[in-house]
Coordinates of C-alpha atoms and ligand atoms in Angstrom, one line a residue:
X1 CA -22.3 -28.8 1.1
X2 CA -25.1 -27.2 -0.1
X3 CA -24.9 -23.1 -0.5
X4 CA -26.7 -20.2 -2.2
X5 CA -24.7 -17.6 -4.1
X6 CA -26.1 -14.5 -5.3
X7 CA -24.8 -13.5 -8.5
X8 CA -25.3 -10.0 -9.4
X9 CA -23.3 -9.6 -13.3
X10 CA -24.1 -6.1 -13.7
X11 CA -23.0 -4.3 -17.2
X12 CA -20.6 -4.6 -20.0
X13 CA -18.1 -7.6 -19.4
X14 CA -19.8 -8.2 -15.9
X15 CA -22.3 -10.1 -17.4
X16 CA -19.1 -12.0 -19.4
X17 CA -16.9 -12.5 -16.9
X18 CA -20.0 -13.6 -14.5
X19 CA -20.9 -16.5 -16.6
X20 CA -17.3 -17.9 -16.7
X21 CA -17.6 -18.1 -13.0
X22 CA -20.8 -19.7 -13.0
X23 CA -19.7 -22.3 -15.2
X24 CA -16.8 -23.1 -13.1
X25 CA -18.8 -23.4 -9.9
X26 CA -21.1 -25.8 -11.6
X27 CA -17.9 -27.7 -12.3
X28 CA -16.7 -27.7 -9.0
X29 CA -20.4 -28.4 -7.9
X30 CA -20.3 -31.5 -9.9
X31 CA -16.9 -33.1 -9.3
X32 CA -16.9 -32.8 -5.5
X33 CA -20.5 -32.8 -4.9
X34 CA -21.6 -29.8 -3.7
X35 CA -25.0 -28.3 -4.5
X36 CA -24.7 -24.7 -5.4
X37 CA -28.1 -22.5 -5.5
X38 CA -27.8 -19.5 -8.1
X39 CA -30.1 -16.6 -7.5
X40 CA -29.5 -13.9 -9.8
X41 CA -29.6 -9.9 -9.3
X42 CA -29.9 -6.7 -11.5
X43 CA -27.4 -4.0 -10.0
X44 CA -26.1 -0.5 -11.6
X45 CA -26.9 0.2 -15.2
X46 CA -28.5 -3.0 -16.1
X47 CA -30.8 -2.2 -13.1
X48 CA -31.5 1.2 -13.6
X49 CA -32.7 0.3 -17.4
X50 CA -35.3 -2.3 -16.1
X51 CA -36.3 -0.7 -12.3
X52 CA -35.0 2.8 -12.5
X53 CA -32.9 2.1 -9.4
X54 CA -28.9 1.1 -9.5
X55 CA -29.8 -1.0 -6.6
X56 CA -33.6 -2.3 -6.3
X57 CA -34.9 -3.7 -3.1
X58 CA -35.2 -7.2 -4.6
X59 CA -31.4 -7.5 -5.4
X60 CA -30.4 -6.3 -1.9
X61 CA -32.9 -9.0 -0.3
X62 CA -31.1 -11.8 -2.6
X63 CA -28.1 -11.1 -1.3
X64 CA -28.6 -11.0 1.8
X65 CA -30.7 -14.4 1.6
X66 CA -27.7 -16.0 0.2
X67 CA -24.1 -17.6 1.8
X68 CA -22.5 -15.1 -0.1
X69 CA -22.3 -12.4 -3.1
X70 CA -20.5 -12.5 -6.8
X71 CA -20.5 -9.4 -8.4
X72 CA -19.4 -8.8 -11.8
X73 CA -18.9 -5.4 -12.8
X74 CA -21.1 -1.7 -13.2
X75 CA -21.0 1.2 -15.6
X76 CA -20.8 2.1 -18.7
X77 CA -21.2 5.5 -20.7
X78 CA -25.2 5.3 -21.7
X79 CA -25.3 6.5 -17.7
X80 CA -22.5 9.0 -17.6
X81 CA -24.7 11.6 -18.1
X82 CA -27.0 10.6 -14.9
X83 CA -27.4 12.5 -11.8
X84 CA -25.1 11.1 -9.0
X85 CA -28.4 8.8 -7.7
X86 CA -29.2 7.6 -10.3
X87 CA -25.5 6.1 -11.5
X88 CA -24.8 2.9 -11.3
X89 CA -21.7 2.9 -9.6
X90 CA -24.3 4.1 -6.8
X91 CA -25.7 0.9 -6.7
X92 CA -22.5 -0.9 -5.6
X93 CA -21.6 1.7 -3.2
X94 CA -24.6 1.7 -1.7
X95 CA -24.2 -2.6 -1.3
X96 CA -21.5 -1.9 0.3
X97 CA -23.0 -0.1 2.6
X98 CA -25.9 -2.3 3.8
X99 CA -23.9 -5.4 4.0
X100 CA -21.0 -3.4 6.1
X101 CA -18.3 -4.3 4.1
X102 CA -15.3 -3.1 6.0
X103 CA -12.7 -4.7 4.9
X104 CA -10.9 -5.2 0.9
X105 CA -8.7 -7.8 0.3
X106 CA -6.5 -7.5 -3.0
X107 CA -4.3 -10.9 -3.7
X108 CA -1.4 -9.6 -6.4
X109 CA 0.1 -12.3 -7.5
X110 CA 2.8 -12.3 -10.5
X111 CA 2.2 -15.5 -12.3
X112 CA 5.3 -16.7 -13.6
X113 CA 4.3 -17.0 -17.2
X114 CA 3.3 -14.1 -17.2
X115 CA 6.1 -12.1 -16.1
X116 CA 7.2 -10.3 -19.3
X117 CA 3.7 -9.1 -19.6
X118 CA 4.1 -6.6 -17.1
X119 CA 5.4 -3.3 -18.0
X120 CA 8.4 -4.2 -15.0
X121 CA 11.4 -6.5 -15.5
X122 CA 11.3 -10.0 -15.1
X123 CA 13.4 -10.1 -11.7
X124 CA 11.1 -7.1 -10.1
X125 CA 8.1 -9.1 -10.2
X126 CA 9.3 -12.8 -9.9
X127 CA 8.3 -14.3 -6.6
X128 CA 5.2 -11.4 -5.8
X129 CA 2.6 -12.4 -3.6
X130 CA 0.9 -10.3 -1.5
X131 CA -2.5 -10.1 0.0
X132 CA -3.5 -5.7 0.2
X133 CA -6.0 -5.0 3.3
X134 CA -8.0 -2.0 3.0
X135 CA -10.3 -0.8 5.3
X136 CA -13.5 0.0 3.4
X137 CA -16.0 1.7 5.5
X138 CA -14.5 4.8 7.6
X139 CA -11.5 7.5 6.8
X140 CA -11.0 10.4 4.6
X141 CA -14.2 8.8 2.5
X142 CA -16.8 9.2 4.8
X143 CA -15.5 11.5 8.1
X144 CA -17.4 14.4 8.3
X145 CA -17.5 17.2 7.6
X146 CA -16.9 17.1 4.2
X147 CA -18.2 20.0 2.8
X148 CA -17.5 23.6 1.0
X149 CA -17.0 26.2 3.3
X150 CA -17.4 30.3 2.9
X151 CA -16.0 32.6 5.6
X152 CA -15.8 36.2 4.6
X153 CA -16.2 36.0 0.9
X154 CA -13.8 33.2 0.9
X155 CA -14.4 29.8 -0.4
X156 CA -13.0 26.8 0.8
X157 CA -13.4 22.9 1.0
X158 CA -12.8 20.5 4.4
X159 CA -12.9 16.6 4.4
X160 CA -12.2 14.8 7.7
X161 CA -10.0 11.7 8.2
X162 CA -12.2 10.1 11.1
X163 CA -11.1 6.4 12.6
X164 CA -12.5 5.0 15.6
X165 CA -10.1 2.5 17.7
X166 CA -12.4 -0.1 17.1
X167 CA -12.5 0.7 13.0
X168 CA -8.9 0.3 13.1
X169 CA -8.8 -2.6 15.8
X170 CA -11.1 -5.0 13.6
X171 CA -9.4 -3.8 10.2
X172 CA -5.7 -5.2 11.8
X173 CA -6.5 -8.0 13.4
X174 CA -7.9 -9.3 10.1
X175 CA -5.2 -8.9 8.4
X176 CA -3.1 -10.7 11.3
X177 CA -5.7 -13.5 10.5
X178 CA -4.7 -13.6 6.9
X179 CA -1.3 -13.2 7.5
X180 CA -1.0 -16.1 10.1
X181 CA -2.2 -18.8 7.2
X182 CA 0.5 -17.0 5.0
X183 CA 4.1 -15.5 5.1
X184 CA 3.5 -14.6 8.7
X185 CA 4.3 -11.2 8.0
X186 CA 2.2 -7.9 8.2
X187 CA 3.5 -4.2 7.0
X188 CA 1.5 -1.6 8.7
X189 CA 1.0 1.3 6.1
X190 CA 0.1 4.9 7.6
X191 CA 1.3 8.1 7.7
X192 CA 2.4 8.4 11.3
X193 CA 5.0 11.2 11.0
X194 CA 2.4 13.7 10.5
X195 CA -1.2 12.4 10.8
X196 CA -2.8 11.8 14.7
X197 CA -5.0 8.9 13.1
X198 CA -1.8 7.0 11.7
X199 CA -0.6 7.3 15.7
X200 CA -3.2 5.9 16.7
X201 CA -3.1 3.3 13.8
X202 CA 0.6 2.3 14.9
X203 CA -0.2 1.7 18.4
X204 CA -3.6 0.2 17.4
X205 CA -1.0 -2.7 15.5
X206 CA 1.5 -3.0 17.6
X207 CA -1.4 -3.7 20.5
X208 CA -3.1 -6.7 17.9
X209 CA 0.5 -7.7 17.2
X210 CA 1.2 -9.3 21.0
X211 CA -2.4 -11.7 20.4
X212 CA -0.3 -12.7 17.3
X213 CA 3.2 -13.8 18.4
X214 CA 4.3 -15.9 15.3
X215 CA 3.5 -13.0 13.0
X216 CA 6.1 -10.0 12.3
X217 CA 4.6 -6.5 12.2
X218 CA 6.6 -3.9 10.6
X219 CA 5.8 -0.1 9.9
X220 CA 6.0 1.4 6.8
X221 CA 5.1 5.5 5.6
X222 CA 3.2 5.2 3.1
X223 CA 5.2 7.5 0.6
X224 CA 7.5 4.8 1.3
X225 CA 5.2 2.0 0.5
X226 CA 4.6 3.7 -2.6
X227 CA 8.2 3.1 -3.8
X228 CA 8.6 0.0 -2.1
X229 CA 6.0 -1.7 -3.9
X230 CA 7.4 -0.8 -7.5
X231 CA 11.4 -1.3 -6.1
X232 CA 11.2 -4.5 -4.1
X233 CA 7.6 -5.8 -4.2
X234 CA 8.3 -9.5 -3.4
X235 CA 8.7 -8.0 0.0
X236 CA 5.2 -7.9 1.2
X237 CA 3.4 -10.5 2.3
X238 CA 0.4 -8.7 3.9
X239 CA 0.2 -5.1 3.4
X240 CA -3.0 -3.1 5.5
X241 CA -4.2 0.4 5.2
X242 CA -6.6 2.7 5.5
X243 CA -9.1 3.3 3.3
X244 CA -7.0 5.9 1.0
X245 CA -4.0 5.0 1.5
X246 CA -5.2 1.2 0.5
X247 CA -7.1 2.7 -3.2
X248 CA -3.9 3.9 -4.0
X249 CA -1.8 1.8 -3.1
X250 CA -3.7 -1.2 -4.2
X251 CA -4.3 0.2 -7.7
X252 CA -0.6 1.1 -7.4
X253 CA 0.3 -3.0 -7.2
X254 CA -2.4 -4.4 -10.0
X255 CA 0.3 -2.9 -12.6
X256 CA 2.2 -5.8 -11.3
X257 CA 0.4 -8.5 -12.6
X258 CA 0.1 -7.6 -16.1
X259 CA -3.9 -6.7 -16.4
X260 CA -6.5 -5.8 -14.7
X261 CA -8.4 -8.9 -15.9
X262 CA -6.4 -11.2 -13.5
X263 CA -6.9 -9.3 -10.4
X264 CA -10.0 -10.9 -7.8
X265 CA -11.2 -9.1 -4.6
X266 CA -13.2 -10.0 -1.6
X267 CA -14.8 -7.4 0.5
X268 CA -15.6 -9.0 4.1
X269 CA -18.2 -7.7 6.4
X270 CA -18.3 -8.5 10.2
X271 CA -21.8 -10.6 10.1
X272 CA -19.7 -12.9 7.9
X273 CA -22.1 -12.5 4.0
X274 CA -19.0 -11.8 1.7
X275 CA -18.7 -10.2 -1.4
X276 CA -16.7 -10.9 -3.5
X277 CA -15.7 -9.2 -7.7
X278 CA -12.6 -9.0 -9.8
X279 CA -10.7 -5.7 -9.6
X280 CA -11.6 -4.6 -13.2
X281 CA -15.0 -2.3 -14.3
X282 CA -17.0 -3.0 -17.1
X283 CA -14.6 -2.2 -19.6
X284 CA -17.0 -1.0 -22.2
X285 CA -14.9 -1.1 -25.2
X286 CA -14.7 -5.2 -25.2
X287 CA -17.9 -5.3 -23.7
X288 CA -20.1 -7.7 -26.1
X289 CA -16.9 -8.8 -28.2
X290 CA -16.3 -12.4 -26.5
X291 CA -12.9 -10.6 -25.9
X292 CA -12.8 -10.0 -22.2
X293 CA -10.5 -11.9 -19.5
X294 CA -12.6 -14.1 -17.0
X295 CA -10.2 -15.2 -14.8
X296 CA -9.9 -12.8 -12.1
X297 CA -14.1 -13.3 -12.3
X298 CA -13.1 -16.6 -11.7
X299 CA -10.6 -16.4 -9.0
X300 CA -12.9 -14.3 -7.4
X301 CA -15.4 -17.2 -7.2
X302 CA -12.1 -19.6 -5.7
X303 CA -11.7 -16.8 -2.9
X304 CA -15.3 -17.2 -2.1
X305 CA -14.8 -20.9 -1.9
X306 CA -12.4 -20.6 0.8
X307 CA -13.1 -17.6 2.7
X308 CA -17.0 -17.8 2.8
X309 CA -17.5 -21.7 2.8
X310 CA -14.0 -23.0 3.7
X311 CA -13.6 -25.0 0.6
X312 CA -9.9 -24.7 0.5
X313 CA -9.0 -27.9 -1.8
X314 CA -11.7 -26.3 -4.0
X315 CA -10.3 -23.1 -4.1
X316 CA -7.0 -24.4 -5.1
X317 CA -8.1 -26.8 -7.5
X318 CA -9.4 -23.7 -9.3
X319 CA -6.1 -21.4 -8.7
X320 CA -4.2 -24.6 -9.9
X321 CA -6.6 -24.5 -13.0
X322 CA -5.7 -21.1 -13.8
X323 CA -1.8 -21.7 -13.6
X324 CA -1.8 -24.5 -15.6
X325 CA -3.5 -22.8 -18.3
X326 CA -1.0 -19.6 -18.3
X327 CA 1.3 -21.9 -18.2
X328 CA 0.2 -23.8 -21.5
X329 CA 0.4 -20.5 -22.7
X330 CA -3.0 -19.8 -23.7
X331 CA -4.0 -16.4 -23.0
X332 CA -6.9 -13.2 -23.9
X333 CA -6.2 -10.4 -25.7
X334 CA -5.3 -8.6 -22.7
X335 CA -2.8 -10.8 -21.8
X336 CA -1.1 -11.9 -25.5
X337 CA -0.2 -8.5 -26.9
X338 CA -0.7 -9.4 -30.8
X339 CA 0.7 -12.9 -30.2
X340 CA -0.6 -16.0 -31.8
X341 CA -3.5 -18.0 -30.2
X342 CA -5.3 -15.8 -28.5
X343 CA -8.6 -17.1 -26.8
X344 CA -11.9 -15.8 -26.6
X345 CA -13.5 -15.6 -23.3
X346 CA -15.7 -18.8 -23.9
X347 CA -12.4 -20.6 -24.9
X348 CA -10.7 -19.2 -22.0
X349 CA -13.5 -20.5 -19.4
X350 CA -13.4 -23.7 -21.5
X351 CA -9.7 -24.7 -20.8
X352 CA -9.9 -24.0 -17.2
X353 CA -13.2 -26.3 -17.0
X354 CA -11.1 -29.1 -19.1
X355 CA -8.0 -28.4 -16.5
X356 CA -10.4 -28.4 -13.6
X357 CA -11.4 -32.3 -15.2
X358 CA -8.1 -33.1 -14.9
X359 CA -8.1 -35.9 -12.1
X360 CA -4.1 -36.4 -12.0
X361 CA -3.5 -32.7 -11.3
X362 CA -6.2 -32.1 -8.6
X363 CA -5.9 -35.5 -7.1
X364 CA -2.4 -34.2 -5.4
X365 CA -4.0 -31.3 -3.9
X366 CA -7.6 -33.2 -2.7
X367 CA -5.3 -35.9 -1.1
X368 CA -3.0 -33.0 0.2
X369 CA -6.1 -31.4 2.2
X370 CA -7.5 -35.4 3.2
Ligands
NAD401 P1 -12.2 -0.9 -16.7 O1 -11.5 -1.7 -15.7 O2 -13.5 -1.2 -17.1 O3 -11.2 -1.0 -18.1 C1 -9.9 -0.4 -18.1 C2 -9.2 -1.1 -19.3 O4 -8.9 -2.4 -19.0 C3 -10.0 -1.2 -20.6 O5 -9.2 -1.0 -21.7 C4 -10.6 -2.6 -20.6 O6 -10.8 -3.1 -21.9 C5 -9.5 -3.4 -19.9 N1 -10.0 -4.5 -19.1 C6 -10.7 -4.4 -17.9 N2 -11.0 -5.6 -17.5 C7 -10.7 -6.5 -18.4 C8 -10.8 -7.9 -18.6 N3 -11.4 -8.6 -17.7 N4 -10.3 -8.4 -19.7 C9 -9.7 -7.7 -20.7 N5 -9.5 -6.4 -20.6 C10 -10.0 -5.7 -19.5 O7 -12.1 0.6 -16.3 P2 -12.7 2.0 -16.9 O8 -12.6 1.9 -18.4 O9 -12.0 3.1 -16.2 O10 -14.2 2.0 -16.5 C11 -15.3 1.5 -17.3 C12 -16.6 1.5 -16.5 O11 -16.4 0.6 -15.4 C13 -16.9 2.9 -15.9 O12 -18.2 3.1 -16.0 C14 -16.4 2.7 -14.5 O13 -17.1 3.6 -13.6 C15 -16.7 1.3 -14.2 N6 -16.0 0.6 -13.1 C16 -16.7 -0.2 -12.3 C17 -16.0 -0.9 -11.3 C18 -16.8 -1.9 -10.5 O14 -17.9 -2.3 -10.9 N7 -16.3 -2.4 -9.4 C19 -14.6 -0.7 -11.1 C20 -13.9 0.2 -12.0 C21 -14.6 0.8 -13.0

């Protein structure tokens, strides 16, 4: 197969993080023969500090010249003091923009070995594995109005929570998609008890839900969700949302895991160029230190793997990679809380390269997808 990614690092650990997954294509590249084209792009502060624009023209015609999009990570406080142009979180939202990408898919997954590393017990988060949907592109975030307001000497502020049927049509049915290769299970988060958009929401899913038989829809408020997802996470198999509701809620279920480090995303966009980051920013403190966690950089690339190119085996020789290493107990700083052995982020990239190597362990899973 022969594919070009753009890779866009941006600042702090971006840049990191981005070279772990690089190195781990080029792995994957090699052992199953597949010619992967790099073409690199400046975006947010890194871009700014050599164009003068978060997102220059050149990087936006990379990406959308390539199969699909890495991103690492933007910001950092040498911009914090720019005007809302000219920051480079700008940059990303305005990607997001011209590549319509309407849809956010969160995996939170609780690895086993790493189950007294999050701040809940052991039994809460054994067994979690969930895939959060959130639309992207349309709600509270961009309705409009969304303005101040003055009436007689009196100030006030409106924002408008705007859904077409079609927004919310194409935002269900793909997380029926997802859910049909999983758990077969979708909970519908909304607000339906007060909110005329979350009626229309509900009906919108239990309409997709006849086109998918096998799947279970169920309805949940989302103060509900809320609790739910901290009570009895293992639950969920596929959670979708609106676009509010799904920040929340999805930054609600990353405390799961343990650290933001091991958390990938993909954002999907209807003309099928993906992107695809971890969940974490550019975490300016590490940045520079060799300290940072690659692997949800890295598990970012296996999403992109199998949801842009279809390279399932792939993708789950690099999950598999990831496992085995947690298992082995070798972690980041993130990850070890003052224990013994930590690794630097070459070391980590390193041992899931040497895992990746390992013929025995993959052979199972290449012969599993023959
Ligand atoms: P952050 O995610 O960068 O960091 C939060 C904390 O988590 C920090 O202590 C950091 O050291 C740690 N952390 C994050 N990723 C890690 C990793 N891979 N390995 C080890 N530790 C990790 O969030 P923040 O500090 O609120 O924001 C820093 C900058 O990043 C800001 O400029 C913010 O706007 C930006 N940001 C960018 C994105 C993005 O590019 N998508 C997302 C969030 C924040």
């Amino acid at each position: 197969m022969n594919k070009t990614i753009a890779l866009l690092p941006g600042d702090g650990i971006g840049k990191e993080v981005m070279f772990g997954a690089e190195e781990i294509l080029k792995a994957i590249g090699e052992q199953y023969h597949h010619t992967f084209t790099f073409q690199y792009g400046r975006i947010g502060g890194d871009a700014l500090d050599h164009t003068g624009e978060p997102l220059p023209s050149e990087t936006l015609e990379i990406c959308k010249k390539s199969d699909a999009v890495l991103l690492g990570a933007v910001g950092g406080p040498k911009w914090e003091e720019n005007s809302p142009e000219l920051r480079p979180e700008k940059g990303l939202l305005k990607l997001r923009k011209e590549l319509n990408l309407y849809a956010n898919i969160r995996p939170v997954k609780a690895y086993e070995s790493l189950a007294d590393h999050s701040p809940f017990k052991r039994e809460v988060v054994n067994g979690v594995d969930m895939v959060i949907v959130r639309e992207l592109t349309g709600g509270l975030y961009f309705g409009k109005p969304s303005e101040r307001q003055f009436t007689k000497g009196e100030e006030s502020a409106v924002d408008t929570l705007f859904y077409s049927k079609k927004e919310v049509r194409r935002i269900i049915k793909t997380a029926f998609e997802m859910a049909q290769t999983r758990r077969k299970k979708v909970t519908s988060v909304d607000k339906a008890n007060v909110l005329e958009s979350s009626r229309m929401w509900r009906e919108t899913a239990e309409e997709i839900s006849k086109e998918f038989p096998e799947v279970t829809l169920e309805h949940m408020l989302v103060d509900n969700a809320a609790m739910q997802l901290l009570k009895n996470p293992s639950q969920f198999d596929v959670i979708v949302t609106e676009n509010m509701f799904g920040d929340i809620l999805s930054d609600e279920a990353s405390v799961l895991t343990g650290s933001l480090g091991m958390l990938p995303s993909a954002s999907l966009s209807e003309g099928g160029l993906h992107l695809y980051e971890p969940v974490h920013g550019s975490a300016p403190d590490i940045a520079g230190k060799n300290l940072s966690n690659p692997l949800a950089m890295i598990l970012s690339a296996a999403m992109m793997l199998r949801m842009s190119f279809g390279l399932e085996a792939e993708a789950e020789v690099i999950e598999n990679a990831v496992e085995r290493v947690l298992d082995g107990g070798k972690l980041t700083s993130d990850l070890a809380k003052g224990n013994a052995g930590v690794l630097t982020t070459q070391q980590m990239i390193e041992e899931v390269k040497v895992c990746i190597a390992d013929n025995d362990a993959i052979l199972s899973i290449m012969e599993a997808y023959a």
